[in-house]
Amino acid sequence: MSLPLPLEGLSAVVTGAGRGLGRAEALELARLGAAVVVNDFGQAGRDGSGAASAAPAEEVAAEIRAAGGRALAHTGDVADFQQAGELVESAIGAFGKLDILVNNAGILRDRMVFSMSEAEWDSVIRVHLKGHFNTTRYAAAHWRERSKAAGGAVYGRIVNTSSEAFLAGSAGQPNYAAAKGGIVGLTTSTALALAKYGVTANAICPRARTRMTEDVFACLEQPADGLDPLAPEHVASLVGYLASPAAARINGQLLVVHGGMVAVVERPRVAAKFDSKQEAFTYDELDAVLGPHYADRPAGETFAAAEVLGLKRG
């Protein structure tokens, strides 16, 4: 007799799941037994030959169904508050409840801060940060109501997508780095707010070769044999684990994942503390304590943790 799959009986929403990371994540959740709502903003179109083609979300949902799983497609915009609510409701309506939310949808509009337009800033913040909030807000309300009705904890998992661009302070991505940093703040706040309802919220910083990052990793060749170190499948397995009952004690965490490696990022810690010898600091007193503290720091060192970019499987 075969053992039940880890996510059997659970339902999930994966945003930005028509291609790349989201697609791999949706397929992995389905492989582990979850019923999946595959979200990707975009309608049916035509391929290179002019023939009609299905929307990316529907193609992935059909792939899951063909493998024996349960899935439906949703082509709404998660950055639109109402459409994000409709996405969550589609899972509840189809599968009776929502158990897992994987926020992945995103775009890039890279430019140096002195060249960035308002539209380039707004669009990235809207899709990444607002999109994460929108779906989280509706899912959180669903779990809170279920918990009140049940008189106790329910099952809920959120996996959000941050980025090493936030950790390392990517110079050419001020909009993207800011949005991804905001997602970490949203994740830790959500983790604390929903813990009493049985819900966990964690964030990952994935590195993968996708359509969105094809220019970033264009210089890195794919191996002739074996799995590409930048394959989305390396990320999908961690998402599947964080969505499972086995990860119940993992909450409010940030993990870097790629190429067969998972790194747990430590929370910020206070490196130094200075107390004024008077009622309040003066300019001279601040110079006397902060000046020496930073005098011997390496040139260019900031709060950013650029060393994460050097992490690889050992």
PDB file of C-alpha atoms in Angstrom:
ATOM      1  CA  MET A   1       0.000   0.000   0.000  1.00  0.00           C
ATOM      2  CA  SER A   2       1.479   3.310  -1.072  1.00  0.00           C
ATOM      3  CA  LEU A   3       1.881   6.144   1.410  1.00  0.00           C
ATOM      4  CA  PRO A   4      -0.181   9.320   0.915  1.00  0.00           C
ATOM      5  CA  LEU A   5       1.562  12.142  -0.883  1.00  0.00           C
ATOM      6  CA  PRO A   6       2.768  15.021   1.344  1.00  0.00           C
ATOM      7  CA  LEU A   7       0.245  17.508  -0.053  1.00  0.00           C
ATOM      8  CA  GLU A   8      -2.621  15.142  -0.706  1.00  0.00           C
ATOM      9  CA  GLY A   9      -5.971  16.756   0.079  1.00  0.00           C
ATOM     10  CA  LEU A  10      -4.521  20.268  -0.005  1.00  0.00           C
ATOM     11  CA  SER A  11      -5.088  23.026  -2.541  1.00  0.00           C
ATOM     12  CA  ALA A  12      -2.687  25.676  -3.759  1.00  0.00           C
ATOM     13  CA  VAL A  13      -2.461  28.903  -5.711  1.00  0.00           C
ATOM     14  CA  VAL A  14       0.748  29.670  -7.602  1.00  0.00           C
ATOM     15  CA  THR A  15       1.070  33.099  -9.216  1.00  0.00           C
ATOM     16  CA  GLY A  16       3.158  33.754 -12.301  1.00  0.00           C
ATOM     17  CA  ALA A  17       2.962  30.021 -12.992  1.00  0.00           C
ATOM     18  CA  GLY A  18       2.640  30.021 -16.759  1.00  0.00           C
ATOM     19  CA  ARG A  19       6.384  29.757 -17.291  1.00  0.00           C
ATOM     20  CA  GLY A  20       9.729  29.494 -15.549  1.00  0.00           C
ATOM     21  CA  LEU A  21       9.873  29.250 -11.772  1.00  0.00           C
ATOM     22  CA  GLY A  22       6.130  29.419 -11.235  1.00  0.00           C
ATOM     23  CA  ARG A  23       5.497  26.630 -13.715  1.00  0.00           C
ATOM     24  CA  ALA A  24       8.068  24.378 -12.020  1.00  0.00           C
ATOM     25  CA  GLU A  25       6.569  25.191  -8.623  1.00  0.00           C
ATOM     26  CA  ALA A  26       3.022  24.437  -9.753  1.00  0.00           C
ATOM     27  CA  LEU A  27       4.114  21.116 -11.274  1.00  0.00           C
ATOM     28  CA  GLU A  28       5.984  20.166  -8.088  1.00  0.00           C
ATOM     29  CA  LEU A  29       3.034  20.970  -5.821  1.00  0.00           C
ATOM     30  CA  ALA A  30       0.798  18.883  -8.071  1.00  0.00           C
ATOM     31  CA  ARG A  31       3.346  16.035  -8.075  1.00  0.00           C
ATOM     32  CA  LEU A  32       3.248  16.099  -4.279  1.00  0.00           C
ATOM     33  CA  GLY A  33      -0.541  15.761  -4.352  1.00  0.00           C
ATOM     34  CA  ALA A  34      -1.955  19.296  -4.224  1.00  0.00           C
ATOM     35  CA  ALA A  35      -4.769  20.591  -6.392  1.00  0.00           C
ATOM     36  CA  VAL A  36      -3.420  23.737  -8.039  1.00  0.00           C
ATOM     37  CA  VAL A  37      -4.781  27.001  -9.379  1.00  0.00           C
ATOM     38  CA  VAL A  38      -2.253  28.077 -11.977  1.00  0.00           C
ATOM     39  CA  ASN A  39      -2.227  31.858 -12.251  1.00  0.00           C
ATOM     40  CA  ASP A  40      -0.516  33.795 -15.010  1.00  0.00           C
ATOM     41  CA  PHE A  41      -1.558  37.149 -16.443  1.00  0.00           C
ATOM     42  CA  GLY A  42      -2.209  36.695 -20.143  1.00  0.00           C
ATOM     43  CA  GLN A  43      -4.765  35.382 -22.554  1.00  0.00           C
ATOM     44  CA  ALA A  44      -4.628  32.869 -25.387  1.00  0.00           C
ATOM     45  CA  GLY A  45      -2.728  34.004 -28.448  1.00  0.00           C
ATOM     46  CA  ARG A  46      -0.987  32.644 -31.527  1.00  0.00           C
ATOM     47  CA  ASP A  47       2.310  30.839 -31.901  1.00  0.00           C
ATOM     48  CA  GLY A  48       5.065  31.573 -34.424  1.00  0.00           C
ATOM     49  CA  SER A  49       3.178  29.831 -37.222  1.00  0.00           C
ATOM     50  CA  GLY A  50       0.038  31.857 -36.588  1.00  0.00           C
ATOM     51  CA  ALA A  51      -1.856  28.943 -35.056  1.00  0.00           C
ATOM     52  CA  ALA A  52      -3.984  29.560 -31.996  1.00  0.00           C
ATOM     53  CA  SER A  53      -2.255  28.810 -28.697  1.00  0.00           C
ATOM     54  CA  ALA A  54      -3.628  28.445 -25.189  1.00  0.00           C
ATOM     55  CA  ALA A  55      -2.848  30.912 -22.434  1.00  0.00           C
ATOM     56  CA  PRO A  56       0.331  29.875 -20.561  1.00  0.00           C
ATOM     57  CA  ALA A  57      -1.673  29.274 -17.382  1.00  0.00           C
ATOM     58  CA  GLU A  58      -4.032  26.913 -19.173  1.00  0.00           C
ATOM     59  CA  GLU A  59      -1.126  25.033 -20.763  1.00  0.00           C
ATOM     60  CA  VAL A  60       0.387  24.330 -17.341  1.00  0.00           C
ATOM     61  CA  ALA A  61      -2.988  23.410 -15.842  1.00  0.00           C
ATOM     62  CA  ALA A  62      -3.568  21.007 -18.744  1.00  0.00           C
ATOM     63  CA  GLU A  63      -0.115  19.501 -18.148  1.00  0.00           C
ATOM     64  CA  ILE A  64      -1.016  18.836 -14.519  1.00  0.00           C
ATOM     65  CA  ARG A  65      -4.362  17.286 -15.450  1.00  0.00           C
ATOM     66  CA  ALA A  66      -2.711  15.106 -18.100  1.00  0.00           C
ATOM     67  CA  ALA A  67      -0.443  13.711 -15.382  1.00  0.00           C
ATOM     68  CA  GLY A  68      -3.469  12.781 -13.284  1.00  0.00           C
ATOM     69  CA  GLY A  69      -3.591  15.858 -11.054  1.00  0.00           C
ATOM     70  CA  ARG A  70      -6.224  18.493 -10.457  1.00  0.00           C
ATOM     71  CA  ALA A  71      -5.686  22.001 -11.745  1.00  0.00           C
ATOM     72  CA  LEU A  72      -7.418  25.011 -13.199  1.00  0.00           C
ATOM     73  CA  ALA A  73      -6.125  28.160 -14.820  1.00  0.00           C
ATOM     74  CA  HIS A  74      -6.598  31.777 -13.771  1.00  0.00           C
ATOM     75  CA  THR A  75      -5.411  34.571 -16.056  1.00  0.00           C
ATOM     76  CA  GLY A  76      -6.095  37.572 -13.823  1.00  0.00           C
ATOM     77  CA  ASP A  77      -3.657  40.257 -12.715  1.00  0.00           C
ATOM     78  CA  VAL A  78      -2.546  39.689  -9.109  1.00  0.00           C
ATOM     79  CA  ALA A  79      -1.487  43.337  -8.875  1.00  0.00           C
ATOM     80  CA  ASP A  80      -5.176  44.253  -9.198  1.00  0.00           C
ATOM     81  CA  PHE A  81      -6.766  44.003  -5.751  1.00  0.00           C
ATOM     82  CA  GLN A  82     -10.127  42.720  -6.992  1.00  0.00           C
ATOM     83  CA  GLN A  83      -8.645  40.185  -9.399  1.00  0.00           C
ATOM     84  CA  ALA A  84      -6.346  38.864  -6.661  1.00  0.00           C
ATOM     85  CA  GLY A  85      -9.430  38.265  -4.535  1.00  0.00           C
ATOM     86  CA  GLU A  86     -11.066  36.441  -7.405  1.00  0.00           C
ATOM     87  CA  LEU A  87      -7.969  34.245  -7.701  1.00  0.00           C
ATOM     88  CA  VAL A  88      -8.194  33.155  -4.065  1.00  0.00           C
ATOM     89  CA  GLU A  89     -11.935  32.625  -4.402  1.00  0.00           C
ATOM     90  CA  SER A  90     -11.381  30.460  -7.487  1.00  0.00           C
ATOM     91  CA  ALA A  91      -9.363  28.016  -5.386  1.00  0.00           C
ATOM     92  CA  ILE A  92     -11.945  27.994  -2.613  1.00  0.00           C
ATOM     93  CA  GLY A  93     -14.776  27.539  -5.087  1.00  0.00           C
ATOM     94  CA  ALA A  94     -13.092  24.722  -6.992  1.00  0.00           C
ATOM     95  CA  PHE A  95     -11.441  22.833  -4.150  1.00  0.00           C
ATOM     96  CA  GLY A  96     -13.430  23.861  -1.070  1.00  0.00           C
ATOM     97  CA  LYS A  97     -10.597  25.741   0.619  1.00  0.00           C
ATOM     98  CA  LEU A  98      -7.156  27.233   0.065  1.00  0.00           C
ATOM     99  CA  ASP A  99      -4.190  25.762   1.920  1.00  0.00           C
ATOM    100  CA  ILE A 100      -1.085  26.992   0.098  1.00  0.00           C
ATOM    101  CA  LEU A 101      -0.225  30.315  -1.508  1.00  0.00           C
ATOM    102  CA  VAL A 102       2.949  30.654  -3.569  1.00  0.00           C
ATOM    103  CA  ASN A 103       3.592  34.229  -4.698  1.00  0.00           C
ATOM    104  CA  ASN A 104       5.936  34.259  -7.671  1.00  0.00           C
ATOM    105  CA  ALA A 105       4.586  36.703 -10.271  1.00  0.00           C
ATOM    106  CA  GLY A 106       6.999  39.459 -11.234  1.00  0.00           C
ATOM    107  CA  ILE A 107       8.534  41.609 -13.935  1.00  0.00           C
ATOM    108  CA  LEU A 108      11.852  43.394 -14.502  1.00  0.00           C
ATOM    109  CA  ARG A 109      12.434  47.002 -15.540  1.00  0.00           C
ATOM    110  CA  ASP A 110      16.151  47.326 -14.864  1.00  0.00           C
ATOM    111  CA  ARG A 111      17.876  50.705 -14.899  1.00  0.00           C
ATOM    112  CA  MET A 112      20.242  52.711 -12.732  1.00  0.00           C
ATOM    113  CA  VAL A 113      18.472  54.913 -10.194  1.00  0.00           C
ATOM    114  CA  PHE A 114      19.515  58.142 -11.937  1.00  0.00           C
ATOM    115  CA  SER A 115      17.970  56.916 -15.203  1.00  0.00           C
ATOM    116  CA  MET A 116      14.833  55.197 -13.924  1.00  0.00           C
ATOM    117  CA  SER A 117      11.442  56.553 -14.905  1.00  0.00           C
ATOM    118  CA  GLU A 118       8.482  56.804 -12.581  1.00  0.00           C
ATOM    119  CA  ALA A 119       6.649  54.188 -14.653  1.00  0.00           C
ATOM    120  CA  GLU A 120       9.558  51.757 -14.375  1.00  0.00           C
ATOM    121  CA  TRP A 121       9.565  52.160 -10.611  1.00  0.00           C
ATOM    122  CA  ASP A 122       5.796  51.955 -10.190  1.00  0.00           C
ATOM    123  CA  SER A 123       5.274  48.911 -12.419  1.00  0.00           C
ATOM    124  CA  VAL A 124       7.821  46.746 -10.597  1.00  0.00           C
ATOM    125  CA  ILE A 125       6.597  47.766  -7.134  1.00  0.00           C
ATOM    126  CA  ARG A 126       3.027  47.142  -8.266  1.00  0.00           C
ATOM    127  CA  VAL A 127       3.506  43.633  -9.621  1.00  0.00           C
ATOM    128  CA  HIS A 128       5.958  42.324  -7.021  1.00  0.00           C
ATOM    129  CA  LEU A 129       5.130  44.027  -3.743  1.00  0.00           C
ATOM    130  CA  LYS A 130       1.479  44.934  -4.213  1.00  0.00           C
ATOM    131  CA  GLY A 131       0.846  41.627  -5.955  1.00  0.00           C
ATOM    132  CA  HIS A 132       2.239  39.745  -2.958  1.00  0.00           C
ATOM    133  CA  PHE A 133       0.140  41.823  -0.568  1.00  0.00           C
ATOM    134  CA  ASN A 134      -3.080  41.419  -2.546  1.00  0.00           C
ATOM    135  CA  THR A 135      -3.121  37.630  -2.586  1.00  0.00           C
ATOM    136  CA  THR A 136      -1.795  37.428   0.977  1.00  0.00           C
ATOM    137  CA  ARG A 137      -4.553  39.692   2.225  1.00  0.00           C
ATOM    138  CA  TYR A 138      -7.335  37.523   0.796  1.00  0.00           C
ATOM    139  CA  ALA A 139      -5.707  34.231   1.776  1.00  0.00           C
ATOM    140  CA  ALA A 140      -5.113  35.515   5.317  1.00  0.00           C
ATOM    141  CA  ALA A 141      -8.754  36.545   5.658  1.00  0.00           C
ATOM    142  CA  HIS A 142      -9.809  33.076   4.466  1.00  0.00           C
ATOM    143  CA  TRP A 143      -7.618  31.319   7.041  1.00  0.00           C
ATOM    144  CA  ARG A 144      -8.716  33.634   9.829  1.00  0.00           C
ATOM    145  CA  GLU A 145     -12.370  32.920   9.115  1.00  0.00           C
ATOM    146  CA  ARG A 146     -11.731  29.173   8.890  1.00  0.00           C
ATOM    147  CA  SER A 147      -9.861  29.284  12.201  1.00  0.00           C
ATOM    148  CA  LYS A 148     -12.707  31.137  13.898  1.00  0.00           C
ATOM    149  CA  ALA A 149     -15.200  28.610  12.551  1.00  0.00           C
ATOM    150  CA  ALA A 150     -13.038  25.657  13.606  1.00  0.00           C
ATOM    151  CA  GLY A 151     -12.226  27.119  16.995  1.00  0.00           C
ATOM    152  CA  GLY A 152      -8.525  26.500  16.492  1.00  0.00           C
ATOM    153  CA  ALA A 153      -5.615  26.351  14.106  1.00  0.00           C
ATOM    154  CA  VAL A 154      -6.060  25.503  10.435  1.00  0.00           C
ATOM    155  CA  TYR A 155      -3.575  24.587   7.704  1.00  0.00           C
ATOM    156  CA  GLY A 156      -1.999  27.470   5.824  1.00  0.00           C
ATOM    157  CA  ARG A 157       1.308  27.982   4.017  1.00  0.00           C
ATOM    158  CA  ILE A 158       2.643  31.074   2.259  1.00  0.00           C
ATOM    159  CA  VAL A 159       5.833  30.988   0.223  1.00  0.00           C
ATOM    160  CA  ASN A 160       6.887  34.409  -1.042  1.00  0.00           C
ATOM    161  CA  THR A 161       9.568  35.200  -3.604  1.00  0.00           C
ATOM    162  CA  SER A 162      12.262  37.680  -2.648  1.00  0.00           C
ATOM    163  CA  SER A 163      15.643  37.924  -4.375  1.00  0.00           C
ATOM    164  CA  GLU A 164      19.386  38.063  -3.879  1.00  0.00           C
ATOM    165  CA  ALA A 165      19.097  41.487  -5.518  1.00  0.00           C
ATOM    166  CA  PHE A 166      17.671  42.697  -2.203  1.00  0.00           C
ATOM    167  CA  LEU A 167      20.357  40.997  -0.123  1.00  0.00           C
ATOM    168  CA  ALA A 168      23.264  42.109  -2.302  1.00  0.00           C
ATOM    169  CA  GLY A 169      21.965  45.576  -3.211  1.00  0.00           C
ATOM    170  CA  SER A 170      21.856  45.183  -7.000  1.00  0.00           C
ATOM    171  CA  ALA A 171      22.975  48.564  -8.357  1.00  0.00           C
ATOM    172  CA  GLY A 172      21.030  48.332 -11.598  1.00  0.00           C
ATOM    173  CA  GLN A 173      17.784  47.231  -9.984  1.00  0.00           C
ATOM    174  CA  PRO A 174      16.684  49.815  -7.399  1.00  0.00           C
ATOM    175  CA  ASN A 175      12.994  49.117  -8.083  1.00  0.00           C
ATOM    176  CA  TYR A 176      13.384  45.339  -7.994  1.00  0.00           C
ATOM    177  CA  ALA A 177      15.659  45.338  -4.920  1.00  0.00           C
ATOM    178  CA  ALA A 178      13.243  47.627  -3.067  1.00  0.00           C
ATOM    179  CA  ALA A 179      10.237  45.476  -3.954  1.00  0.00           C
ATOM    180  CA  LYS A 180      12.013  42.286  -2.925  1.00  0.00           C
ATOM    181  CA  GLY A 181      13.127  43.841   0.362  1.00  0.00           C
ATOM    182  CA  GLY A 182       9.553  44.906   0.978  1.00  0.00           C
ATOM    183  CA  ILE A 183       8.411  41.342   0.380  1.00  0.00           C
ATOM    184  CA  VAL A 184      10.689  40.139   3.189  1.00  0.00           C
ATOM    185  CA  GLY A 185       9.127  42.705   5.513  1.00  0.00           C
ATOM    186  CA  LEU A 186       5.657  41.616   4.420  1.00  0.00           C
ATOM    187  CA  THR A 187       6.618  37.986   5.022  1.00  0.00           C
ATOM    188  CA  THR A 188       7.912  38.443   8.564  1.00  0.00           C
ATOM    189  CA  SER A 189       4.922  40.603   9.491  1.00  0.00           C
ATOM    190  CA  THR A 190       2.522  38.039   8.052  1.00  0.00           C
ATOM    191  CA  ALA A 191       4.317  35.198   9.814  1.00  0.00           C
ATOM    192  CA  LEU A 192       3.800  36.834  13.197  1.00  0.00           C
ATOM    193  CA  ALA A 193       0.213  37.870  12.465  1.00  0.00           C
ATOM    194  CA  LEU A 194      -0.995  34.476  11.255  1.00  0.00           C
ATOM    195  CA  ALA A 195       0.977  32.059  13.447  1.00  0.00           C
ATOM    196  CA  LYS A 196      -1.886  31.751  15.935  1.00  0.00           C
ATOM    197  CA  TYR A 197      -4.150  30.540  13.124  1.00  0.00           C
ATOM    198  CA  GLY A 198      -1.765  27.727  12.149  1.00  0.00           C
ATOM    199  CA  VAL A 199      -0.348  29.544   9.123  1.00  0.00           C
ATOM    200  CA  THR A 200       3.333  29.909   8.246  1.00  0.00           C
ATOM    201  CA  ALA A 201       4.885  32.454   5.880  1.00  0.00           C
ATOM    202  CA  ASN A 202       8.408  32.200   4.495  1.00  0.00           C
ATOM    203  CA  ALA A 203      10.385  33.850   1.706  1.00  0.00           C
ATOM    204  CA  ILE A 204      12.881  32.420  -0.724  1.00  0.00           C
ATOM    205  CA  CYS A 205      15.610  34.060  -2.799  1.00  0.00           C
ATOM    206  CA  PRO A 206      15.794  31.845  -5.891  1.00  0.00           C
ATOM    207  CA  ARG A 207      18.341  31.915  -8.681  1.00  0.00           C
ATOM    208  CA  ALA A 208      17.118  30.296 -11.886  1.00  0.00           C
ATOM    209  CA  ARG A 209      17.290  30.546 -15.647  1.00  0.00           C
ATOM    210  CA  THR A 210      13.861  31.786 -16.767  1.00  0.00           C
ATOM    211  CA  ARG A 211      12.475  34.066 -19.436  1.00  0.00           C
ATOM    212  CA  MET A 212      12.696  36.980 -16.992  1.00  0.00           C
ATOM    213  CA  THR A 213      16.367  36.330 -16.223  1.00  0.00           C
ATOM    214  CA  GLU A 214      17.589  35.130 -19.624  1.00  0.00           C
ATOM    215  CA  ASP A 215      19.713  38.263 -20.111  1.00  0.00           C
ATOM    216  CA  VAL A 216      21.152  38.036 -16.589  1.00  0.00           C
ATOM    217  CA  PHE A 217      22.405  34.476 -17.069  1.00  0.00           C
ATOM    218  CA  ALA A 218      23.085  34.586 -20.811  1.00  0.00           C
ATOM    219  CA  CYS A 219      26.845  34.256 -20.195  1.00  0.00           C
ATOM    220  CA  LEU A 220      26.422  31.001 -18.233  1.00  0.00           C
ATOM    221  CA  GLU A 221      26.200  27.980 -20.519  1.00  0.00           C
ATOM    222  CA  GLN A 222      23.911  25.102 -19.756  1.00  0.00           C
ATOM    223  CA  PRO A 223      25.702  21.784 -19.166  1.00  0.00           C
ATOM    224  CA  ALA A 224      25.595  19.199 -21.937  1.00  0.00           C
ATOM    225  CA  ASP A 225      24.582  16.499 -19.463  1.00  0.00           C
ATOM    226  CA  GLY A 226      22.632  16.552 -16.218  1.00  0.00           C
ATOM    227  CA  LEU A 227      20.382  19.141 -14.691  1.00  0.00           C
ATOM    228  CA  ASP A 228      21.262  22.777 -15.299  1.00  0.00           C
ATOM    229  CA  PRO A 229      22.440  24.331 -11.981  1.00  0.00           C
ATOM    230  CA  LEU A 230      20.088  27.181 -12.807  1.00  0.00           C
ATOM    231  CA  ALA A 231      17.093  24.954 -13.556  1.00  0.00           C
ATOM    232  CA  PRO A 232      13.863  26.081 -11.845  1.00  0.00           C
ATOM    233  CA  GLU A 233      13.417  22.548 -10.522  1.00  0.00           C
ATOM    234  CA  HIS A 234      16.113  23.230  -7.905  1.00  0.00           C
ATOM    235  CA  VAL A 235      13.826  25.908  -6.463  1.00  0.00           C
ATOM    236  CA  ALA A 236      10.545  24.042  -6.861  1.00  0.00           C
ATOM    237  CA  SER A 237      11.558  21.253  -4.492  1.00  0.00           C
ATOM    238  CA  LEU A 238      12.135  23.729  -1.649  1.00  0.00           C
ATOM    239  CA  VAL A 239       8.783  25.388  -2.323  1.00  0.00           C
ATOM    240  CA  GLY A 240       7.100  21.995  -2.163  1.00  0.00           C
ATOM    241  CA  TYR A 241       8.776  21.250   1.159  1.00  0.00           C
ATOM    242  CA  LEU A 242       7.897  24.631   2.708  1.00  0.00           C
ATOM    243  CA  ALA A 243       4.290  24.043   1.641  1.00  0.00           C
ATOM    244  CA  SER A 244       4.168  20.677   3.410  1.00  0.00           C
ATOM    245  CA  PRO A 245       3.190  19.626   6.930  1.00  0.00           C
ATOM    246  CA  ALA A 246       6.839  18.718   7.583  1.00  0.00           C
ATOM    247  CA  ALA A 247       7.763  22.431   7.520  1.00  0.00           C
ATOM    248  CA  ALA A 248       5.376  23.440  10.314  1.00  0.00           C
ATOM    249  CA  ARG A 249       8.212  24.805  12.481  1.00  0.00           C
ATOM    250  CA  ILE A 250       9.684  26.954   9.699  1.00  0.00           C
ATOM    251  CA  ASN A 251       8.075  30.377   9.908  1.00  0.00           C
ATOM    252  CA  GLY A 252       9.165  33.910   9.088  1.00  0.00           C
ATOM    253  CA  GLN A 253      12.382  32.684   7.487  1.00  0.00           C
ATOM    254  CA  LEU A 254      14.432  33.701   4.449  1.00  0.00           C
ATOM    255  CA  LEU A 255      16.222  31.047   2.413  1.00  0.00           C
ATOM    256  CA  VAL A 256      18.470  31.302  -0.642  1.00  0.00           C
ATOM    257  CA  VAL A 257      18.069  28.421  -3.098  1.00  0.00           C
ATOM    258  CA  HIS A 258      19.643  27.404  -6.392  1.00  0.00           C
ATOM    259  CA  GLY A 259      21.765  24.702  -7.996  1.00  0.00           C
ATOM    260  CA  GLY A 260      21.241  21.982  -5.389  1.00  0.00           C
ATOM    261  CA  MET A 261      21.923  24.350  -2.482  1.00  0.00           C
ATOM    262  CA  VAL A 262      19.760  25.885   0.234  1.00  0.00           C
ATOM    263  CA  ALA A 263      21.195  28.565   2.532  1.00  0.00           C
ATOM    264  CA  VAL A 264      19.378  29.843   5.606  1.00  0.00           C
ATOM    265  CA  VAL A 265      19.851  33.602   5.954  1.00  0.00           C
ATOM    266  CA  GLU A 266      20.381  34.817   9.501  1.00  0.00           C
ATOM    267  CA  ARG A 267      18.275  37.696  10.762  1.00  0.00           C
ATOM    268  CA  PRO A 268      19.975  41.090  11.201  1.00  0.00           C
ATOM    269  CA  ARG A 269      21.784  41.527  14.499  1.00  0.00           C
ATOM    270  CA  VAL A 270      22.991  44.653  16.272  1.00  0.00           C
ATOM    271  CA  ALA A 271      26.721  45.010  15.583  1.00  0.00           C
ATOM    272  CA  ALA A 272      27.423  47.927  17.917  1.00  0.00           C
ATOM    273  CA  LYS A 273      25.618  50.236  20.323  1.00  0.00           C
ATOM    274  CA  PHE A 274      26.651  53.669  21.585  1.00  0.00           C
ATOM    275  CA  ASP A 275      25.092  55.652  24.423  1.00  0.00           C
ATOM    276  CA  SER A 276      25.267  59.407  24.746  1.00  0.00           C
ATOM    277  CA  LYS A 277      26.957  60.682  27.910  1.00  0.00           C
ATOM    278  CA  GLN A 278      24.535  63.591  27.841  1.00  0.00           C
ATOM    279  CA  GLU A 279      20.770  63.889  27.516  1.00  0.00           C
ATOM    280  CA  ALA A 280      21.044  63.666  23.738  1.00  0.00           C
ATOM    281  CA  PHE A 281      23.828  63.125  21.212  1.00  0.00           C
ATOM    282  CA  THR A 282      25.621  66.152  19.812  1.00  0.00           C
ATOM    283  CA  TYR A 283      27.347  66.291  16.456  1.00  0.00           C
ATOM    284  CA  ASP A 284      30.797  66.133  18.078  1.00  0.00           C
ATOM    285  CA  GLU A 285      29.895  63.182  20.282  1.00  0.00           C
ATOM    286  CA  LEU A 286      28.490  61.251  17.325  1.00  0.00           C
ATOM    287  CA  ASP A 287      31.664  61.943  15.397  1.00  0.00           C
ATOM    288  CA  ALA A 288      33.700  60.680  18.332  1.00  0.00           C
ATOM    289  CA  VAL A 289      31.932  57.289  18.435  1.00  0.00           C
ATOM    290  CA  LEU A 290      30.790  56.642  14.865  1.00  0.00           C
ATOM    291  CA  GLY A 291      33.910  57.985  13.183  1.00  0.00           C
ATOM    292  CA  PRO A 292      36.279  55.403  14.726  1.00  0.00           C
ATOM    293  CA  HIS A 293      33.713  52.631  14.341  1.00  0.00           C
ATOM    294  CA  TYR A 294      33.618  53.028  10.562  1.00  0.00           C
ATOM    295  CA  ALA A 295      37.222  54.164  10.043  1.00  0.00           C
ATOM    296  CA  ASP A 296      38.607  50.695   9.418  1.00  0.00           C
ATOM    297  CA  ARG A 297      35.665  49.260   7.493  1.00  0.00           C
ATOM    298  CA  PRO A 298      36.499  47.925   4.002  1.00  0.00           C
ATOM    299  CA  ALA A 299      35.814  50.449   1.252  1.00  0.00           C
ATOM    300  CA  GLY A 300      32.402  49.929  -0.268  1.00  0.00           C
ATOM    301  CA  GLU A 301      31.049  47.748   2.523  1.00  0.00           C
ATOM    302  CA  THR A 302      27.381  48.468   3.225  1.00  0.00           C
ATOM    303  CA  PHE A 303      24.461  46.739   4.916  1.00  0.00           C
ATOM    304  CA  ALA A 304      24.097  44.693   1.702  1.00  0.00           C
ATOM    305  CA  ALA A 305      25.380  41.118   1.873  1.00  0.00           C
ATOM    306  CA  ALA A 306      27.052  40.769  -1.525  1.00  0.00           C
ATOM    307  CA  GLU A 307      28.709  37.527  -0.433  1.00  0.00           C
ATOM    308  CA  VAL A 308      25.438  35.666  -1.021  1.00  0.00           C
ATOM    309  CA  LEU A 309      26.129  35.950  -4.740  1.00  0.00           C
ATOM    310  CA  GLY A 310      29.103  33.645  -4.248  1.00  0.00           C
ATOM    311  CA  LEU A 311      27.126  30.862  -2.589  1.00  0.00           C
ATOM    312  CA  LYS A 312      27.190  27.560  -4.440  1.00  0.00           C
ATOM    313  CA  ARG A 313      26.889  23.867  -3.788  1.00  0.00           C
ATOM    314  CA  GLY A 314      30.055  22.653  -2.094  1.00  0.00           C
TER     315      GLY A 314
END
